[in-house]
Amino acid sequence: MATTPAQIPCDIKSIELADLGKRRIDWANQSMKVLQIIRKEFIKNAPLKGVRISACLHVTAETANLAIALRDGGADVALCASNPLSTQDDVSACLVRDYGIPVFAIKGEDNETYYQHIMAALDHKPQITMDDGADLVTTILTKRQDVADGVIGGTEETTTGVIRLRAMAKEGVLRYPIIAVNDAMTKHLFDNRYGTGQSTIDGVVRCTNVLLAGSKFVVAGYGWCGRGLAMRARGLGADVIITEVDPTGALEAVMDDFRVMAMAEAARLGDVFVTVTGD
Ligand SMILES: NC(=O)c1ccc[n+]([C@@H]2O[C@H](COP(=O)([O-])OP(=O)(O)OC[C@H]3O[C@@H](n4cnc5c(N)ncnc54)[C@H](O)[C@@H]3O)[C@@H](O)[C@H]2O)c1
């Protein structure tokens, strides 16, 4: 029977799930060619030798490969979840058992546990933070000022997190520089548009089993995710309606041949509603 390696601090569902997690991580790795190249370089040069990183990200097979690459670069990584619902418990188990990475994440954890896990990742005393939605940084600035002095920089993955951090920077409360990963063309052009465009529909279909063909599919917000989602919903035969507060974005949706209207009107017509406004 597998046991949690005693020296690795963690809070995960069950170490017994690690074999399945390993298969999932290896499968994802096959599609992550750029990361594979970086990982090879990291193994050779160890550019992050001894650097402590606390990461608050979706704990999934893809992120696992990122954490493993950082570890191969010499970093000392601790991981917690940026969303209690996306955690893959088998992946957490594999990261702990096979890669010695401390993970604090359990799928479906309540709000209190979610923040306990963020605290545990911060006990790692990070020099670099990696965030997806800005909960880690917000916790540092509000409850863990003791950690802030040791942090030299961080990254923030998503639009909503960047909005929150820019507000903090404007107020003068952000204590260290953070790279907005979302500003990278390779992030918003592809992950937001095609990744979220596909995975949101996957989530809606799995959850409701609704037939999208012929349905009225309302997308609130015609930004990067909204464009991708609208494109994919249309591809499945849905009648897509857009709501958008920015006039240029609204005009773009019209030019892309979607019906655009206020939510008060769309609410009367829609079968499925997705908000991708970032606010
Ligand atoms: N889970 C994931 O994998 C993932 C990936 C990427 C982005 N996201 C999230 O998706 C959301 C959208 O990201 P994005 O990159 O498309 O943002 P974006 O800024 O490109 O687009 C948001 C759009 O919504 C519009 N908008 C704002 N308030 C509105 C309102 N009340 N009604 C109608 N429209 C409104 C804005 O004008 C803008 O055009 C963010 O919360 C982001 O963090 C999640």
mmCIF file of C-alpha atoms and ligand atoms in Angstrom:
data_model
loop_
_atom_site.group_PDB
_atom_site.id
_atom_site.type_symbol
_atom_site.label_atom_id
_atom_site.label_comp_id
_atom_site.label_asym_id
_atom_site.label_seq_id
_atom_site.Cartn_x
_atom_site.Cartn_y
_atom_site.Cartn_z
ATOM 1 C CA MET A 1 0.000 0.000 0.000
ATOM 2 C CA ALA A 2 1.274 3.471 -0.916
ATOM 3 C CA THR A 3 1.974 5.925 1.882
ATOM 4 C CA THR A 4 2.556 9.676 1.858
ATOM 5 C CA PRO A 5 6.307 10.287 1.987
ATOM 6 C CA ALA A 6 6.654 11.463 5.588
ATOM 7 C CA GLN A 7 8.984 14.367 4.800
ATOM 8 C CA ILE A 8 6.676 16.011 2.232
ATOM 9 C CA PRO A 9 4.155 18.370 3.843
ATOM 10 C CA CYS A 10 0.820 18.100 2.056
ATOM 11 C CA ASP A 11 -2.946 17.992 2.364
ATOM 12 C CA ILE A 12 -4.408 15.915 -0.439
ATOM 13 C CA LYS A 13 -7.326 13.526 -0.822
ATOM 14 C CA SER A 14 -5.433 10.244 -1.032
ATOM 15 C CA ILE A 15 -1.924 9.190 -1.989
ATOM 16 C CA GLU A 16 -3.469 5.967 -3.329
ATOM 17 C CA LEU A 17 -4.626 7.884 -6.427
ATOM 18 C CA ALA A 18 -1.068 8.605 -7.562
ATOM 19 C CA ASP A 19 -0.854 5.939 -10.312
ATOM 20 C CA LEU A 20 -3.814 7.420 -12.171
ATOM 21 C CA GLY A 21 -2.360 10.917 -11.672
ATOM 22 C CA LYS A 22 0.940 9.788 -13.190
ATOM 23 C CA ARG A 23 -0.826 8.559 -16.337
ATOM 24 C CA ARG A 24 -2.766 11.814 -16.593
ATOM 25 C CA ILE A 25 0.376 13.963 -16.173
ATOM 26 C CA ASP A 26 2.318 11.924 -18.757
ATOM 27 C CA TRP A 27 -0.588 12.170 -21.216
ATOM 28 C CA ALA A 28 -0.748 15.981 -20.873
ATOM 29 C CA ASN A 29 3.028 16.224 -21.199
ATOM 30 C CA GLN A 30 2.866 14.711 -24.685
ATOM 31 C CA SER A 31 1.057 17.856 -25.906
ATOM 32 C CA MET A 32 3.331 20.311 -24.069
ATOM 33 C CA LYS A 33 6.265 20.454 -26.485
ATOM 34 C CA VAL A 34 7.530 23.913 -25.531
ATOM 35 C CA LEU A 35 7.560 23.011 -21.864
ATOM 36 C CA GLN A 36 9.477 19.836 -22.740
ATOM 37 C CA ILE A 37 12.204 21.960 -24.369
ATOM 38 C CA ILE A 38 12.332 24.313 -21.386
ATOM 39 C CA ARG A 39 12.460 21.364 -19.030
ATOM 40 C CA LYS A 40 15.495 19.911 -20.809
ATOM 41 C CA GLU A 41 17.288 23.243 -20.499
ATOM 42 C CA PHE A 42 16.268 23.548 -16.864
ATOM 43 C CA ILE A 43 17.662 20.102 -16.077
ATOM 44 C CA LYS A 44 20.993 21.119 -17.670
ATOM 45 C CA ASN A 45 21.361 24.632 -16.208
ATOM 46 C CA ALA A 46 19.183 24.692 -13.045
ATOM 47 C CA PRO A 47 18.484 28.462 -13.355
ATOM 48 C CA LEU A 48 16.125 28.394 -10.356
ATOM 49 C CA LYS A 49 18.464 26.564 -8.012
ATOM 50 C CA GLY A 50 17.278 26.997 -4.432
ATOM 51 C CA VAL A 51 14.519 29.505 -5.302
ATOM 52 C CA ARG A 52 11.374 29.000 -3.217
ATOM 53 C CA ILE A 53 8.162 29.306 -5.250
ATOM 54 C CA SER A 54 4.598 29.222 -3.908
ATOM 55 C CA ALA A 55 2.103 28.601 -6.693
ATOM 56 C CA CYS A 56 -1.671 28.989 -6.460
ATOM 57 C CA LEU A 57 -2.890 27.524 -9.747
ATOM 58 C CA HIS A 58 -5.452 25.076 -11.094
ATOM 59 C CA VAL A 59 -4.095 21.756 -9.776
ATOM 60 C CA THR A 60 -4.452 19.815 -13.014
ATOM 61 C CA ALA A 61 -2.225 17.611 -15.159
ATOM 62 C CA GLU A 62 -1.023 20.586 -17.219
ATOM 63 C CA THR A 63 -0.040 22.657 -14.182
ATOM 64 C CA ALA A 64 1.610 19.574 -12.728
ATOM 65 C CA ASN A 65 3.963 19.523 -15.704
ATOM 66 C CA LEU A 66 4.750 23.189 -15.090
ATOM 67 C CA ALA A 67 5.513 22.481 -11.415
ATOM 68 C CA ILE A 68 7.727 19.544 -12.395
ATOM 69 C CA ALA A 69 9.614 21.740 -14.907
ATOM 70 C CA LEU A 70 10.214 24.371 -12.207
ATOM 71 C CA ARG A 71 11.421 21.678 -9.855
ATOM 72 C CA ASP A 72 13.763 20.390 -12.588
ATOM 73 C CA GLY A 73 15.092 23.945 -12.851
ATOM 74 C CA GLY A 74 16.147 23.683 -9.229
ATOM 75 C CA ALA A 75 13.179 25.482 -7.648
ATOM 76 C CA ASP A 76 11.639 24.440 -4.386
ATOM 77 C CA VAL A 77 7.927 24.543 -5.308
ATOM 78 C CA ALA A 78 4.797 24.344 -3.137
ATOM 79 C CA LEU A 79 1.395 24.221 -4.805
ATOM 80 C CA CYS A 80 -2.152 25.041 -3.718
ATOM 81 C CA ALA A 81 -5.371 25.393 -5.716
ATOM 82 C CA SER A 82 -6.657 28.596 -7.295
ATOM 83 C CA ASN A 83 -10.100 27.053 -7.682
ATOM 84 C CA PRO A 84 -11.561 24.401 -5.361
ATOM 85 C CA LEU A 85 -13.450 22.743 -8.211
ATOM 86 C CA SER A 86 -10.717 22.161 -10.791
ATOM 87 C CA THR A 87 -8.350 20.144 -8.584
ATOM 88 C CA GLN A 88 -7.527 16.665 -9.867
ATOM 89 C CA ASP A 89 -6.893 14.656 -6.696
ATOM 90 C CA ASP A 90 -4.957 11.950 -8.528
ATOM 91 C CA VAL A 91 -2.596 14.565 -9.961
ATOM 92 C CA SER A 92 -1.941 16.014 -6.469
ATOM 93 C CA ALA A 93 -1.156 12.529 -5.207
ATOM 94 C CA CYS A 94 1.362 11.895 -7.979
ATOM 95 C CA LEU A 95 3.100 15.247 -7.456
ATOM 96 C CA VAL A 96 3.632 14.386 -3.804
ATOM 97 C CA ARG A 97 4.585 10.737 -4.202
ATOM 98 C CA ASP A 98 6.663 10.792 -7.389
ATOM 99 C CA TYR A 99 8.046 14.321 -7.539
ATOM 100 C CA GLY A 100 8.261 15.300 -3.864
ATOM 101 C CA ILE A 101 6.279 18.508 -4.441
ATOM 102 C CA PRO A 102 4.204 19.692 -1.448
ATOM 103 C CA VAL A 103 0.557 20.070 -2.568
ATOM 104 C CA PHE A 104 -2.304 21.535 -0.537
ATOM 105 C CA ALA A 105 -5.498 20.978 -2.523
ATOM 106 C CA ILE A 106 -8.565 18.770 -2.343
ATOM 107 C CA LYS A 107 -11.293 18.877 -4.976
ATOM 108 C CA GLY A 108 -14.466 20.469 -3.611
ATOM 109 C CA GLU A 109 -12.764 21.902 -0.509
ATOM 110 C CA ASP A 110 -14.827 24.527 1.336
ATOM 111 C CA ASN A 111 -13.845 28.172 1.544
ATOM 112 C CA GLU A 112 -12.140 27.787 4.913
ATOM 113 C CA THR A 113 -9.981 24.871 3.741
ATOM 114 C CA TYR A 114 -9.219 26.722 0.510
ATOM 115 C CA TYR A 115 -7.667 29.598 2.485
ATOM 116 C CA GLN A 116 -5.962 27.226 4.957
ATOM 117 C CA HIS A 117 -4.276 25.676 1.924
ATOM 118 C CA ILE A 118 -3.156 29.079 0.652
ATOM 119 C CA MET A 119 -1.702 29.747 4.120
ATOM 120 C CA ALA A 120 0.113 26.400 4.025
ATOM 121 C CA ALA A 121 1.638 27.250 0.633
ATOM 122 C CA LEU A 122 2.762 30.583 2.098
ATOM 123 C CA ASP A 123 4.424 28.854 5.061
ATOM 124 C CA HIS A 124 6.905 27.842 2.347
ATOM 125 C CA LYS A 125 8.188 31.473 2.573
ATOM 126 C CA PRO A 126 8.226 32.092 -1.186
ATOM 127 C CA GLN A 127 10.688 34.296 -3.031
ATOM 128 C CA ILE A 128 8.443 34.066 -6.101
ATOM 129 C CA THR A 129 4.652 33.754 -6.179
ATOM 130 C CA MET A 130 2.596 32.334 -9.044
ATOM 131 C CA ASP A 131 -1.067 33.236 -8.957
ATOM 132 C CA ASP A 132 -4.232 32.626 -10.973
ATOM 133 C CA GLY A 133 -6.904 35.059 -9.815
ATOM 134 C CA ALA A 134 -4.785 36.961 -7.230
ATOM 135 C CA ASP A 135 -5.970 35.119 -4.090
ATOM 136 C CA LEU A 136 -2.398 34.255 -3.070
ATOM 137 C CA VAL A 137 -1.129 37.820 -3.378
ATOM 138 C CA THR A 138 -4.244 39.211 -1.669
ATOM 139 C CA THR A 139 -3.664 36.824 1.244
ATOM 140 C CA ILE A 140 -0.027 37.938 1.509
ATOM 141 C CA LEU A 141 -0.995 41.607 1.534
ATOM 142 C CA THR A 142 -3.871 41.250 3.995
ATOM 143 C CA LYS A 143 -2.925 38.407 6.344
ATOM 144 C CA ARG A 144 0.697 37.420 5.723
ATOM 145 C CA GLN A 145 2.728 40.626 5.625
ATOM 146 C CA ASP A 146 5.510 38.543 7.225
ATOM 147 C CA VAL A 147 5.937 36.783 3.884
ATOM 148 C CA ALA A 148 5.866 39.925 1.700
ATOM 149 C CA ASP A 149 9.389 41.145 2.547
ATOM 150 C CA GLY A 150 10.981 37.972 1.215
ATOM 151 C CA VAL A 151 9.170 38.024 -2.138
ATOM 152 C CA ILE A 152 11.095 39.449 -5.081
ATOM 153 C CA GLY A 153 8.391 39.037 -7.726
ATOM 154 C CA GLY A 154 5.511 37.033 -9.033
ATOM 155 C CA THR A 155 3.315 36.075 -11.938
ATOM 156 C CA GLU A 156 -0.429 36.396 -12.435
ATOM 157 C CA GLU A 157 -2.157 34.209 -14.951
ATOM 158 C CA THR A 158 -5.619 35.500 -15.668
ATOM 159 C CA THR A 159 -7.585 38.608 -16.673
ATOM 160 C CA THR A 160 -9.499 38.861 -13.393
ATOM 161 C CA GLY A 161 -6.307 38.585 -11.333
ATOM 162 C CA VAL A 162 -4.604 41.245 -13.440
ATOM 163 C CA ILE A 163 -7.616 43.575 -12.942
ATOM 164 C CA ARG A 164 -7.382 43.067 -9.158
ATOM 165 C CA LEU A 165 -3.606 43.603 -9.097
ATOM 166 C CA ARG A 166 -3.743 46.744 -11.251
ATOM 167 C CA ALA A 167 -6.271 48.162 -8.768
ATOM 168 C CA MET A 168 -3.867 47.336 -5.894
ATOM 169 C CA ALA A 169 -0.930 48.901 -7.769
ATOM 170 C CA LYS A 170 -3.003 52.062 -8.307
ATOM 171 C CA GLU A 171 -3.795 52.241 -4.594
ATOM 172 C CA GLY A 172 -0.082 51.779 -3.867
ATOM 173 C CA VAL A 173 -0.552 48.609 -1.780
ATOM 174 C CA LEU A 174 1.104 46.081 -4.096
ATOM 175 C CA ARG A 175 4.452 45.320 -2.461
ATOM 176 C CA TYR A 176 6.374 43.675 -5.308
ATOM 177 C CA PRO A 177 6.409 43.499 -9.132
ATOM 178 C CA ILE A 178 4.194 40.957 -10.868
ATOM 179 C CA ILE A 179 4.293 39.807 -14.478
ATOM 180 C CA ALA A 180 0.838 39.756 -16.104
ATOM 181 C CA VAL A 181 1.063 36.437 -17.952
ATOM 182 C CA ASN A 182 -2.308 37.201 -19.538
ATOM 183 C CA ASP A 183 -0.681 40.067 -21.490
ATOM 184 C CA ALA A 184 1.426 37.542 -23.426
ATOM 185 C CA MET A 185 0.010 37.016 -26.905
ATOM 186 C CA THR A 186 0.459 33.273 -26.491
ATOM 187 C CA LYS A 187 -1.805 33.392 -23.428
ATOM 188 C CA HIS A 188 -4.826 35.509 -24.309
ATOM 189 C CA LEU A 189 -4.892 34.738 -28.028
ATOM 190 C CA PHE A 190 -4.846 30.990 -27.510
ATOM 191 C CA ASP A 191 -5.613 29.900 -23.944
ATOM 192 C CA ASN A 192 -8.433 32.391 -23.396
ATOM 193 C CA ARG A 193 -9.940 32.128 -26.858
ATOM 194 C CA TYR A 194 -9.522 28.484 -27.803
ATOM 195 C CA GLY A 195 -8.869 26.852 -24.415
ATOM 196 C CA THR A 196 -11.712 28.508 -22.526
ATOM 197 C CA GLY A 197 -13.875 28.475 -25.668
ATOM 198 C CA GLN A 198 -13.685 24.687 -25.657
ATOM 199 C CA SER A 199 -13.544 23.887 -21.942
ATOM 200 C CA THR A 200 -16.508 26.084 -21.002
ATOM 201 C CA ILE A 201 -18.700 24.282 -23.493
ATOM 202 C CA ASP A 202 -17.343 20.961 -22.248
ATOM 203 C CA GLY A 203 -18.351 21.970 -18.709
ATOM 204 C CA VAL A 204 -21.838 23.111 -19.705
ATOM 205 C CA VAL A 205 -22.515 19.941 -21.685
ATOM 206 C CA ARG A 206 -21.198 17.555 -19.007
ATOM 207 C CA CYS A 207 -23.195 19.336 -16.345
ATOM 208 C CA THR A 208 -26.523 19.741 -18.150
ATOM 209 C CA ASN A 209 -26.416 17.291 -21.073
ATOM 210 C CA VAL A 210 -28.184 20.011 -23.065
ATOM 211 C CA LEU A 211 -28.211 19.812 -26.874
ATOM 212 C CA LEU A 212 -26.611 23.037 -28.041
ATOM 213 C CA ALA A 213 -27.901 22.842 -31.617
ATOM 214 C CA GLY A 214 -30.981 25.030 -31.790
ATOM 215 C CA SER A 215 -30.498 26.461 -28.291
ATOM 216 C CA LYS A 216 -30.217 30.168 -27.564
ATOM 217 C CA PHE A 217 -26.728 30.596 -26.101
ATOM 218 C CA VAL A 218 -26.049 33.941 -24.413
ATOM 219 C CA VAL A 219 -22.440 35.048 -23.971
ATOM 220 C CA ALA A 220 -21.926 38.048 -21.675
ATOM 221 C CA GLY A 221 -18.700 39.793 -22.643
ATOM 222 C CA TYR A 222 -17.139 39.666 -26.104
ATOM 223 C CA GLY A 223 -13.505 39.695 -25.018
ATOM 224 C CA TRP A 224 -10.919 36.960 -25.598
ATOM 225 C CA CYS A 225 -12.884 34.173 -23.926
ATOM 226 C CA GLY A 226 -16.218 35.463 -25.203
ATOM 227 C CA ARG A 227 -15.038 35.420 -28.814
ATOM 228 C CA GLY A 228 -13.783 31.855 -28.520
ATOM 229 C CA LEU A 229 -16.879 30.663 -26.733
ATOM 230 C CA ALA A 230 -19.236 32.319 -29.240
ATOM 231 C CA MET A 231 -17.276 30.813 -32.128
ATOM 232 C CA ARG A 232 -17.436 27.298 -30.662
ATOM 233 C CA ALA A 233 -21.112 27.518 -29.603
ATOM 234 C CA ARG A 234 -22.020 28.612 -33.108
ATOM 235 C CA GLY A 235 -19.991 25.719 -34.492
ATOM 236 C CA LEU A 236 -22.206 23.350 -32.504
ATOM 237 C CA GLY A 237 -25.321 24.894 -34.017
ATOM 238 C CA ALA A 238 -26.392 27.206 -31.186
ATOM 239 C CA ASP A 239 -28.092 30.516 -31.861
ATOM 240 C CA VAL A 240 -25.559 32.776 -30.132
ATOM 241 C CA ILE A 241 -26.500 36.118 -28.560
ATOM 242 C CA ILE A 242 -23.861 38.542 -27.244
ATOM 243 C CA THR A 243 -24.114 41.196 -24.532
ATOM 244 C CA GLU A 244 -21.188 43.618 -24.307
ATOM 245 C CA VAL A 245 -20.771 46.933 -22.475
ATOM 246 C CA ASP A 246 -17.854 48.167 -24.585
ATOM 247 C CA PRO A 247 -19.192 49.732 -27.819
ATOM 248 C CA THR A 248 -16.214 48.607 -29.926
ATOM 249 C CA GLY A 249 -16.521 45.037 -28.669
ATOM 250 C CA ALA A 250 -20.263 45.156 -29.313
ATOM 251 C CA LEU A 251 -19.654 46.394 -32.854
ATOM 252 C CA GLU A 252 -17.084 43.660 -33.433
ATOM 253 C CA ALA A 253 -19.663 41.058 -32.390
ATOM 254 C CA VAL A 254 -22.170 42.536 -34.852
ATOM 255 C CA MET A 255 -19.553 42.433 -37.623
ATOM 256 C CA ASP A 256 -18.843 38.815 -36.690
ATOM 257 C CA ASP A 257 -22.530 38.217 -37.420
ATOM 258 C CA PHE A 258 -23.878 37.755 -33.884
ATOM 259 C CA ARG A 259 -27.015 39.312 -32.446
ATOM 260 C CA VAL A 260 -26.034 41.859 -29.799
ATOM 261 C CA MET A 261 -28.449 43.168 -27.192
ATOM 262 C CA ALA A 262 -28.750 44.237 -23.560
ATOM 263 C CA MET A 263 -28.932 41.469 -20.955
ATOM 264 C CA ALA A 264 -32.453 42.572 -19.968
ATOM 265 C CA GLU A 265 -33.532 41.526 -23.447
ATOM 266 C CA ALA A 266 -31.271 38.469 -23.758
ATOM 267 C CA ALA A 267 -32.528 37.170 -20.402
ATOM 268 C CA ARG A 268 -35.978 36.671 -21.918
ATOM 269 C CA LEU A 269 -34.627 34.622 -24.820
ATOM 270 C CA GLY A 270 -31.675 32.583 -23.587
ATOM 271 C CA ASP A 271 -31.489 28.862 -22.727
ATOM 272 C CA VAL A 272 -27.828 28.875 -21.661
ATOM 273 C CA PHE A 273 -25.977 31.872 -20.154
ATOM 274 C CA VAL A 274 -22.227 32.219 -19.717
ATOM 275 C CA THR A 275 -20.565 35.303 -18.228
ATOM 276 C CA VAL A 276 -17.000 35.915 -19.353
ATOM 277 C CA THR A 277 -16.703 39.553 -18.368
ATOM 278 C CA GLY A 278 -13.773 39.302 -15.956
ATOM 279 C CA ASP A 279 -15.580 41.608 -13.515
HETATM 280 N N1 LIG B 1 -10.587 29.314 -16.330
HETATM 281 C C1 LIG B 1 -9.773 29.624 -17.308
HETATM 282 O O1 LIG B 1 -9.098 28.762 -17.802
HETATM 283 C C2 LIG B 1 -9.712 31.042 -17.816
HETATM 284 C C3 LIG B 1 -8.841 31.353 -18.861
HETATM 285 C C4 LIG B 1 -8.807 32.647 -19.344
HETATM 286 C C5 LIG B 1 -9.624 33.610 -18.765
HETATM 287 N N2 LIG B 1 -10.435 33.304 -17.741
HETATM 288 C C6 LIG B 1 -11.337 34.312 -17.135
HETATM 289 O O2 LIG B 1 -12.367 34.613 -18.061
HETATM 290 C C7 LIG B 1 -12.831 35.944 -17.867
HETATM 291 C C8 LIG B 1 -12.789 36.723 -19.177
HETATM 292 O O3 LIG B 1 -11.446 36.884 -19.604
HETATM 293 P P1 LIG B 1 -11.090 37.594 -20.983
HETATM 294 O O4 LIG B 1 -9.631 37.441 -21.180
HETATM 295 O O5 LIG B 1 -12.027 37.170 -22.044
HETATM 296 O O6 LIG B 1 -11.391 39.146 -20.585
HETATM 297 P P2 LIG B 1 -11.525 40.381 -21.590
HETATM 298 O O7 LIG B 1 -11.175 41.582 -20.803
HETATM 299 O O8 LIG B 1 -10.805 40.114 -22.879
HETATM 300 O O9 LIG B 1 -13.089 40.402 -21.942
HETATM 301 C C9 LIG B 1 -14.094 40.741 -21.049
HETATM 302 C C10 LIG B 1 -15.176 41.490 -21.856
HETATM 303 O O10 LIG B 1 -16.340 41.617 -21.026
HETATM 304 C C11 LIG B 1 -16.871 42.919 -21.233
HETATM 305 N N3 LIG B 1 -17.698 43.263 -20.091
HETATM 306 C C12 LIG B 1 -17.320 43.710 -18.857
HETATM 307 N N4 LIG B 1 -18.382 43.850 -18.056
HETATM 308 C C13 LIG B 1 -19.478 43.481 -18.780
HETATM 309 C C14 LIG B 1 -20.868 43.417 -18.502
HETATM 310 N N5 LIG B 1 -21.345 43.747 -17.294
HETATM 311 N N6 LIG B 1 -21.699 42.991 -19.477
HETATM 312 C C15 LIG B 1 -21.226 42.650 -20.702
HETATM 313 N N7 LIG B 1 -19.919 42.714 -21.026
HETATM 314 C C16 LIG B 1 -19.051 43.110 -20.078
HETATM 315 C C17 LIG B 1 -15.651 43.792 -21.416
HETATM 316 O O11 LIG B 1 -15.988 45.015 -22.078
HETATM 317 C C18 LIG B 1 -14.741 42.897 -22.252
HETATM 318 O O12 LIG B 1 -14.946 43.056 -23.634
HETATM 319 C C19 LIG B 1 -11.925 36.524 -16.785
HETATM 320 O O13 LIG B 1 -12.583 36.361 -15.537
HETATM 321 C C20 LIG B 1 -10.709 35.648 -16.842
HETATM 322 O O14 LIG B 1 -9.987 35.681 -15.641
HETATM 323 C C21 LIG B 1 -10.509 32.027 -17.272
#
